[in-house]
Every structure is written in C-alpha cells, then in structure tokens.
Amino acid sequence: MQLENAFQDPQLCRALLQRLTRALEGRTLRFMEVCGTHTVAIFQSGLRSLLPASVTHLSGPGCPVCVTHDAEVAAFLDLAGRDGVILATFGDLLRVPGPGGQSLKHAQAQGARVEIVYSPLDALTIAAAHPESTVVFLGIGFETTAPTVAATLLTARQHKIRNFCVLSLHKLVPPALRTLLDDSQCGIEAFLLPGHVSTILGLEPYAFLARDYHVPGVVGGFQPADILLALCLMAEQRRDGAAAVVNAYPRAVDNAGNPRARALLEQVFEPTDALWRGIGRIPQSGLRLRPEYADLDAAARLDVTLPEVPPLPGCRCGDVLRGRMAPPDCPLFGKKCTPATPVGPCMVSTEGSCAAYYKYSER
Ligand code: SF4
C-alpha cells in the first residue's frame, strides 16, 4: 500500500471517527478550514456525511480566487484594456466576476491579450518572446504561491527581462484568521490549518490562536485519516479545556516551516494592508514588492490603483467566507448562481465553497 493510500484506509478512518465521537462527549465542534484543497477533500471523500451531527464544517477564506476582491478584478480589467500590455494569469482567475459581472474572460473575448500560464516562469517566457509588449503577471495566492513569484522576479532581474512585472495581490493567512476570530458572529471553535501554507510558515505564525483566543489550531493533511486525526486533536483539546497549535501533518510540514522560502519572500516582498472579498481591508494581510524592486512592480510601473467598487448584487460570498452562512442559504445558490453561470467567485473556483457544495451535496 502506498503511503498516501494508507491514509484512506477505511478501518483507520472508522477508528478515528470513534475516537472523535468519544472526544466530543456531546460537545459541539464548529471548525473552519482555510484551504481550498481541504474544502474539496472533505466533500470529495464523503467525510462530511460521516461526521457526527455536533461537528460543523465551515469553509473559510482559503481559496485564492474566492478572496480576490472586486476592486482587484477591476484593476485587472483596467490593465487588460491598456495598449501594449499582455496579462499572464492562472486560468481560474479568468472567470472571476468584477464590477458589473465583467471578468477577464469577457475582456479576452473583446480582444484583450490575456494568457493562461501554469507557473509564473511561463510568464517570463512570454515576456522574452514579446519584447515589444509589457507582460504583467497577476500575483494572487497565499504564502505557498508567493515564493515562486519572488523567485521569478529574481530570475527576471538576473536575465535582464525588462518587459516583465508583477501585480502583487498576494495574501497572508494568519491576519485573516485573527480577523475572523474578532468577528463574534463567526463562532469558530477551532481551525483546521492549511497543510500547504504551513509547509512555508511552520507553526509559530499561528501561535496567537491559542495564546490570544484560546482556540485550537491543527495543521492537517488532505487524506481522510489526516483530516479525521486533526478533528480528533481539536475535539480532545476542547474536552480538556486546552488550546494549542499542533502539527498533525508531519510527513509534509516541518514545525519550523521552510526558512529558505520565507527568506525569499522577505527579500522581495513586504507586508501591506490588503482587500479580501466579502471581508474588506485587513491590516498587514497582503504582500507588496519592496521599493528596491519597483522596476518589476506593476503597481508602481503602470500606476495601478484599486478603485472603489460596489459589491456584486445579491452575492453572499462574504458571509460564506466568514462562516456566517452556508452556501445553500444564499438565495442565488443553485438558481441564478451555478458553476456554469457563477455570480460570485465562490462558485467560480473548483475549490470554492459554493462550487463544492453544488457539486458534492444533495440539493
Ligand atoms: Fe455568491 Fe453564488 Fe455563493 Fe451565493 S451561491 S454566495 S451568489 S457564489
């Protein structure tokens, strides 16, 4: 049996479910995951339907596409309309609606030069092939993605590719967790911490969860047994009146994270306030390029600003991302808003909460 398959073993999962039920002792466990991969894993594996009724799964702001703010999409559209600009982006950003429901897909259909890439380095290749144009890579994502973007910027500088720049709208997970805990309506009792982001961060940046809020945080993997073990550790902490940040995914996550990747981040980026869709401005929750990299910074070089834009009418992504509302409670869910006709970003991305509910839940 391969290692990952061992974490899908039904017998092991059954034993963990029994351990979870024992630890709950009738208590609730209202936990939030903040990772699109966890969202999909919990639905796809069928775990949701097996969890005790006293466990509530909340799917928070863990999908990079879902948290991309309307104003940020407006800035993408502005860039897409400029002469001599080629936008390079991951494909899932293409259909994210901005003001008036417009998306990069619409812009592309109207002639804008928007290229889908699978890595930031692909954007450098496009830049090298089109010296007459300015290639702007749209930098979205969390601490996991940002180091590869930092490495790409250093490569651009090393190879003197001067027609390349990045619009950095990267976001940081820990400040968002603090904002959610400060919102009394969220009622989060524990966090399933993101396995991928934690490979970079390690445990220390989450220490405030237990220290300041007495909320357990467990770094979890993505197989059913990984997730169940993480839930057991949360429930056992609550049973014991304890709160700690622990690593239940040691085969991938080192408690110290990845110092080299963090050094790369610090070399190129600095923290800044950021806009999160449905949540608003969160202090020091984003990454912008340091002034030494202004020549590679699309915001500075092309004078990009984020305009004030009204939220998408009727879309409740903000409430969904804060755990205040389950997707099926949105009046548009499954009616006006489906994966084929998404109104909000949580239905666009395959890792979005609304899309996962739509695809895997009984309606
Ligand atoms: Fe937004 Fe659609 Fe989700 Fe409602 S169902 S919150 S409109 S994405």
Coordinates of C-alpha atoms and ligand atoms in Angstrom, one line a residue:
M1 CA 0.0 0.0 0.0
Q2 CA 1.4 3.4 -1.0
L3 CA 1.9 5.9 1.9
E4 CA -0.9 8.2 0.8
N5 CA -3.3 5.3 0.3
A6 CA -2.7 4.3 3.9
F7 CA -4.3 7.5 5.0
Q8 CA -7.5 6.5 3.1
D9 CA -7.8 3.1 4.9
P10 CA -11.4 2.6 5.9
Q11 CA -10.5 0.7 9.1
L12 CA -8.2 3.5 10.3
C13 CA -10.9 6.1 9.4
R14 CA -13.5 4.2 11.3
A15 CA -11.3 4.1 14.4
L16 CA -10.6 7.8 14.1
L17 CA -14.3 8.5 13.8
Q18 CA -14.9 6.5 17.0
R19 CA -12.1 8.5 18.7
L20 CA -13.7 11.7 17.6
T21 CA -17.1 10.8 18.8
R22 CA -15.7 9.8 22.2
A23 CA -13.7 13.1 22.5
L24 CA -16.8 15.2 21.6
E25 CA -18.8 13.8 24.6
G26 CA -21.8 15.7 23.3
R27 CA -19.9 18.9 22.8
T28 CA -20.0 20.8 19.5
L29 CA -17.0 21.3 17.3
R30 CA -17.5 24.2 14.9
F31 CA -14.3 24.1 12.9
M32 CA -13.2 26.1 9.9
E33 CA -10.7 25.1 7.3
V34 CA -9.0 27.9 5.3
C35 CA -7.7 25.9 2.3
G36 CA -9.5 25.2 -0.9
T37 CA -7.8 21.7 -1.1
H38 CA -9.3 20.9 2.4
T39 CA -12.7 22.1 1.2
V40 CA -12.6 19.7 -1.8
A41 CA -11.0 16.8 0.2
I42 CA -13.7 17.0 2.9
F43 CA -16.5 16.9 0.3
Q44 CA -15.0 14.6 -2.2
S45 CA -14.0 11.9 0.3
G46 CA -17.6 11.8 1.7
L47 CA -16.2 12.7 5.1
R48 CA -18.8 15.5 5.6
S49 CA -21.7 13.0 5.6
L50 CA -19.8 10.7 8.1
L51 CA -19.1 13.4 10.7
P52 CA -21.1 13.4 13.9
A53 CA -24.0 15.8 13.9
S54 CA -22.4 18.0 16.5
V55 CA -19.5 18.8 14.2
T56 CA -20.0 21.8 11.9
H57 CA -17.6 22.3 9.0
L58 CA -17.1 25.9 7.9
S59 CA -15.2 26.6 4.7
G60 CA -13.4 29.9 5.2
P61 CA -11.3 32.2 3.0
G62 CA -8.8 29.6 1.8
C63 CA -9.4 29.7 -1.9
P64 CA -7.2 32.4 -3.5
V65 CA -9.6 33.1 -6.3
C66 CA -12.6 33.4 -3.9
V67 CA -10.8 36.1 -1.8
T68 CA -9.8 38.2 -4.8
H69 CA -11.6 41.4 -4.2
D70 CA -13.9 43.1 -6.8
A71 CA -11.6 46.1 -6.8
E72 CA -8.7 43.8 -7.7
V73 CA -10.6 42.4 -10.6
A74 CA -11.4 46.0 -11.7
A75 CA -7.7 46.7 -11.7
F76 CA -7.1 43.5 -13.8
L77 CA -9.7 44.7 -16.3
D78 CA -8.1 48.1 -16.4
L79 CA -4.8 46.6 -17.2
A80 CA -6.3 44.3 -19.8
G81 CA -7.7 47.3 -21.7
R82 CA -4.3 49.0 -22.0
D83 CA -2.3 49.1 -25.2
G84 CA 0.9 47.1 -25.2
V85 CA 0.0 45.0 -22.1
I86 CA -0.2 41.2 -22.0
L87 CA -1.7 39.8 -18.8
A88 CA -0.4 36.4 -17.7
T89 CA -2.6 34.6 -15.1
F90 CA -3.6 31.3 -13.7
G91 CA -6.7 30.1 -15.5
D92 CA -9.0 30.0 -12.6
L93 CA -8.9 33.8 -12.3
L94 CA -10.3 34.2 -15.8
R95 CA -14.0 33.9 -14.9
V96 CA -13.9 35.7 -11.6
P97 CA -16.5 38.5 -11.8
G98 CA -15.7 42.0 -11.0
P99 CA -17.8 45.2 -11.3
G100 CA -20.9 44.7 -13.4
G101 CA -20.2 41.0 -13.6
Q102 CA -17.3 41.7 -16.0
S103 CA -14.4 39.2 -16.0
L104 CA -11.1 38.7 -17.7
K105 CA -12.8 36.2 -19.9
H106 CA -15.1 39.0 -21.2
A107 CA -12.1 41.2 -21.7
Q108 CA -10.3 38.4 -23.6
A109 CA -13.4 37.9 -25.8
Q110 CA -13.2 41.6 -26.6
G111 CA -9.6 41.4 -27.8
A112 CA -7.6 41.9 -24.6
R113 CA -4.3 39.9 -24.5
V114 CA -4.8 37.5 -21.6
E115 CA -2.6 34.4 -21.5
I116 CA -3.1 31.5 -19.2
V117 CA 0.0 30.2 -17.5
Y118 CA 0.7 27.3 -15.2
S119 CA 3.7 28.9 -13.5
P120 CA 5.0 32.5 -13.1
L121 CA 8.1 31.3 -15.0
D122 CA 5.8 30.8 -18.1
A123 CA 5.0 34.5 -17.9
L124 CA 8.7 35.2 -18.2
T125 CA 8.9 33.1 -21.3
I126 CA 6.0 35.1 -22.8
A127 CA 7.9 38.3 -22.0
A128 CA 11.0 37.1 -23.7
A129 CA 9.0 36.2 -26.8
H130 CA 7.2 39.6 -26.9
P131 CA 9.8 42.3 -26.2
E132 CA 7.5 44.9 -27.8
S133 CA 4.9 44.4 -25.0
T134 CA 4.8 44.6 -21.2
V135 CA 3.9 41.3 -19.6
V136 CA 2.1 41.6 -16.3
F137 CA 1.8 38.5 -14.1
L138 CA -1.2 38.7 -11.8
G139 CA 0.1 37.6 -8.5
I140 CA -2.6 36.1 -6.4
G141 CA -2.5 33.4 -3.8
F142 CA -1.1 32.8 -0.3
E143 CA 2.2 32.1 1.3
T144 CA 2.5 28.9 -0.8
T145 CA 2.5 30.7 -4.2
A146 CA 4.3 33.9 -3.3
P147 CA 7.8 32.3 -3.0
T148 CA 7.7 31.1 -6.6
V149 CA 6.7 34.6 -7.7
A150 CA 9.6 36.0 -5.7
A151 CA 12.0 33.5 -7.4
T152 CA 10.5 34.5 -10.8
L153 CA 11.1 38.2 -10.1
L154 CA 14.7 37.5 -9.2
T155 CA 15.1 35.4 -12.4
A156 CA 13.7 38.3 -14.4
R157 CA 16.2 40.6 -12.9
Q158 CA 19.1 38.2 -13.4
H159 CA 18.2 37.7 -17.1
K160 CA 17.5 41.4 -17.6
I161 CA 14.0 40.7 -18.9
R162 CA 12.8 44.3 -18.5
N163 CA 9.3 44.0 -20.1
F164 CA 8.1 41.8 -17.2
C165 CA 6.4 42.9 -14.0
V166 CA 4.1 41.5 -11.3
L167 CA 0.9 43.0 -9.8
S168 CA 1.3 41.6 -6.3
L169 CA -2.0 40.9 -4.6
H170 CA -0.8 38.0 -2.5
K171 CA -2.5 37.4 0.8
L172 CA -1.4 36.2 4.2
V173 CA -3.4 33.6 6.1
P174 CA -2.7 34.4 9.8
P175 CA -4.0 38.0 9.8
A176 CA -7.2 36.7 8.2
L177 CA -7.7 34.2 11.0
R178 CA -7.3 36.9 13.5
T179 CA -10.0 39.0 11.7
L180 CA -12.4 36.0 11.7
L181 CA -11.9 35.4 15.4
D182 CA -12.5 39.1 16.1
D183 CA -15.9 38.7 14.4
S184 CA -18.3 37.4 17.1
Q185 CA -20.8 36.2 14.5
C186 CA -18.4 33.6 13.1
G187 CA -18.4 31.4 16.3
I188 CA -15.3 29.5 15.2
E189 CA -14.2 26.9 17.9
A190 CA -11.1 25.5 16.1
F191 CA -9.1 25.9 12.9
L192 CA -8.0 23.1 10.6
L193 CA -4.9 24.9 9.4
P194 CA -3.8 24.7 5.8
G195 CA -1.2 22.0 5.0
H196 CA 0.3 23.7 2.0
V197 CA 0.6 27.2 3.5
S198 CA 2.1 25.6 6.7
T199 CA 4.9 24.0 4.8
I200 CA 6.2 27.5 4.4
L201 CA 5.1 29.1 7.7
G202 CA 5.5 26.3 10.2
L203 CA 3.6 26.6 13.4
E204 CA 4.8 29.8 15.0
P205 CA 2.7 32.3 13.0
Y206 CA -0.4 30.6 14.3
A207 CA 0.6 30.7 17.9
F208 CA -1.7 33.7 18.6
L209 CA -4.8 31.4 18.1
A210 CA -4.2 29.6 21.3
R211 CA -2.4 32.4 23.2
D212 CA -4.8 35.3 22.4
Y213 CA -8.1 33.5 21.7
H214 CA -7.8 30.1 23.4
V215 CA -8.7 28.5 20.1
P216 CA -7.1 25.2 19.0
G217 CA -5.3 25.1 15.6
V218 CA -4.3 21.9 14.0
V219 CA -2.3 21.6 10.8
G220 CA -3.8 18.8 8.8
G221 CA -3.1 16.9 5.6
F222 CA -5.6 16.1 2.9
Q223 CA -6.4 12.4 3.1
P224 CA -9.5 11.3 5.1
A225 CA -7.4 10.0 8.0
D226 CA -5.3 13.2 8.1
I227 CA -8.5 15.3 8.4
L228 CA -10.1 13.0 11.0
L229 CA -6.9 12.9 13.1
A230 CA -6.9 16.7 13.0
L231 CA -10.5 16.8 14.2
C232 CA -9.8 14.4 17.0
L233 CA -6.9 16.6 18.2
M234 CA -9.2 19.6 18.1
A235 CA -12.0 17.8 20.0
E236 CA -9.6 16.4 22.6
Q237 CA -8.2 19.9 23.3
R238 CA -11.7 21.2 23.8
R239 CA -12.6 18.3 26.0
D240 CA -9.5 19.0 28.1
G241 CA -10.1 22.8 28.2
A242 CA -6.8 23.2 26.3
A243 CA -5.8 25.2 23.3
A244 CA -2.6 24.7 21.3
V245 CA -1.3 24.8 17.8
V246 CA -0.1 21.4 16.7
N247 CA 1.1 19.7 13.6
A248 CA -0.9 16.6 12.5
Y249 CA 0.8 16.5 9.1
P250 CA 4.4 15.9 10.0
R251 CA 5.1 13.9 6.8
A252 CA 4.9 17.2 4.8
V253 CA 5.1 20.0 7.3
D254 CA 8.1 20.8 9.4
N255 CA 7.2 22.7 12.6
A256 CA 9.7 25.4 11.6
G257 CA 8.3 25.6 8.1
N258 CA 10.6 26.4 5.2
P259 CA 13.1 29.2 6.2
R260 CA 14.6 29.4 2.7
A261 CA 11.2 30.1 1.2
R262 CA 10.4 32.7 3.9
A263 CA 13.8 34.4 3.3
L264 CA 12.9 34.7 -0.4
L265 CA 9.6 36.2 0.5
E266 CA 11.2 38.7 2.8
Q267 CA 13.8 39.6 0.2
V268 CA 11.3 40.6 -2.4
F269 CA 8.1 41.5 -0.6
E270 CA 6.9 43.4 2.4
P271 CA 3.6 43.2 4.3
T272 CA 0.9 45.7 3.4
D273 CA -2.9 46.1 4.0
A274 CA -5.0 44.0 1.6
L275 CA -8.6 43.8 0.5
W276 CA -10.3 40.5 0.9
R277 CA -13.6 39.8 -1.0
G278 CA -16.5 39.9 1.4
I279 CA -14.3 40.7 4.3
G280 CA -12.8 44.1 3.4
R281 CA -9.4 45.6 4.3
I282 CA -7.3 43.5 6.7
P283 CA -4.2 45.3 8.1
Q284 CA -0.9 43.8 7.1
S285 CA -2.5 40.8 5.3
G286 CA -1.0 41.3 1.9
L287 CA 2.4 41.4 0.2
R288 CA 3.7 44.2 -2.0
L289 CA 7.1 44.4 -3.7
R290 CA 9.8 46.2 -1.8
P291 CA 10.8 49.6 -3.2
E292 CA 14.1 48.1 -4.4
Y293 CA 12.0 46.0 -6.9
A294 CA 9.9 49.0 -8.2
D295 CA 11.1 48.3 -11.7
L296 CA 9.3 44.9 -11.5
D297 CA 6.3 46.2 -9.7
A298 CA 3.3 46.6 -12.0
A299 CA 1.6 48.8 -9.4
A300 CA 4.4 51.3 -9.5
R301 CA 5.4 51.0 -13.1
L302 CA 1.9 51.1 -14.6
D303 CA 0.3 53.3 -11.9
V304 CA -2.3 50.7 -10.9
T305 CA -4.7 51.7 -8.2
L306 CA -7.6 49.7 -6.7
P307 CA -10.9 51.6 -7.4
E308 CA -13.9 51.8 -5.1
V309 CA -16.4 49.4 -6.5
P310 CA -19.8 48.2 -5.3
P311 CA -20.1 44.6 -4.2
L312 CA -21.8 42.1 -6.6
P313 CA -25.5 42.5 -6.1
G314 CA -27.1 39.5 -4.2
C315 CA -23.8 37.6 -3.8
R316 CA -23.3 36.4 -0.2
C317 CA -19.7 35.2 -0.6
G318 CA -18.6 37.5 2.3
D319 CA -21.0 35.7 4.7
V320 CA -19.9 32.3 3.3
L321 CA -16.2 33.1 3.7
R322 CA -16.7 34.3 7.2
G323 CA -18.6 31.1 8.2
R324 CA -21.7 33.1 8.9
M325 CA -23.7 31.3 6.2
A326 CA -23.7 28.0 4.4
P327 CA -23.7 28.3 0.6
P328 CA -27.2 26.7 0.2
D329 CA -28.6 29.5 2.3
C330 CA -27.6 32.1 -0.3
P331 CA -30.8 32.9 -2.2
L332 CA -29.0 32.7 -5.5
F333 CA -27.4 29.2 -4.8
G334 CA -28.3 26.7 -7.5
K335 CA -30.7 29.0 -9.1
K336 CA -29.2 32.1 -10.7
C337 CA -25.7 31.0 -9.4
T338 CA -24.3 27.7 -10.6
P339 CA -20.8 26.6 -11.8
A340 CA -22.0 27.2 -15.4
T341 CA -23.4 30.7 -14.5
P342 CA -21.4 31.8 -11.5
V343 CA -22.5 35.0 -9.8
G344 CA -19.7 35.1 -7.2
P345 CA -16.1 33.8 -7.0
C346 CA -17.0 31.1 -4.5
M347 CA -18.9 29.4 -7.4
V348 CA -16.2 30.1 -10.0
S349 CA -13.3 28.2 -8.5
T350 CA -13.4 24.4 -8.3
E351 CA -12.0 25.0 -4.7
G352 CA -14.7 27.5 -3.8
S353 CA -17.1 26.6 -1.0
C354 CA -20.2 27.2 -3.1
A355 CA -18.9 25.1 -6.0
A356 CA -18.0 22.3 -3.7
Y357 CA -21.5 22.4 -2.1
Y358 CA -23.1 22.5 -5.5
K359 CA -21.0 19.6 -6.8
Y360 CA -21.0 17.2 -3.8
S361 CA -24.0 18.0 -1.7
E362 CA -27.5 16.7 -2.1
R363 CA -29.7 19.5 -3.2
Ligands
SF4_1 FE1 -22.1 34.2 -4.2 FE2 -23.2 32.3 -5.7 FE3 -22.1 31.6 -3.5 FE4 -24.4 33.0 -3.5 S1 -24.1 30.9 -4.3 S2 -22.6 33.3 -2.2 S3 -24.1 34.3 -5.3 S4 -21.0 32.5 -5.2

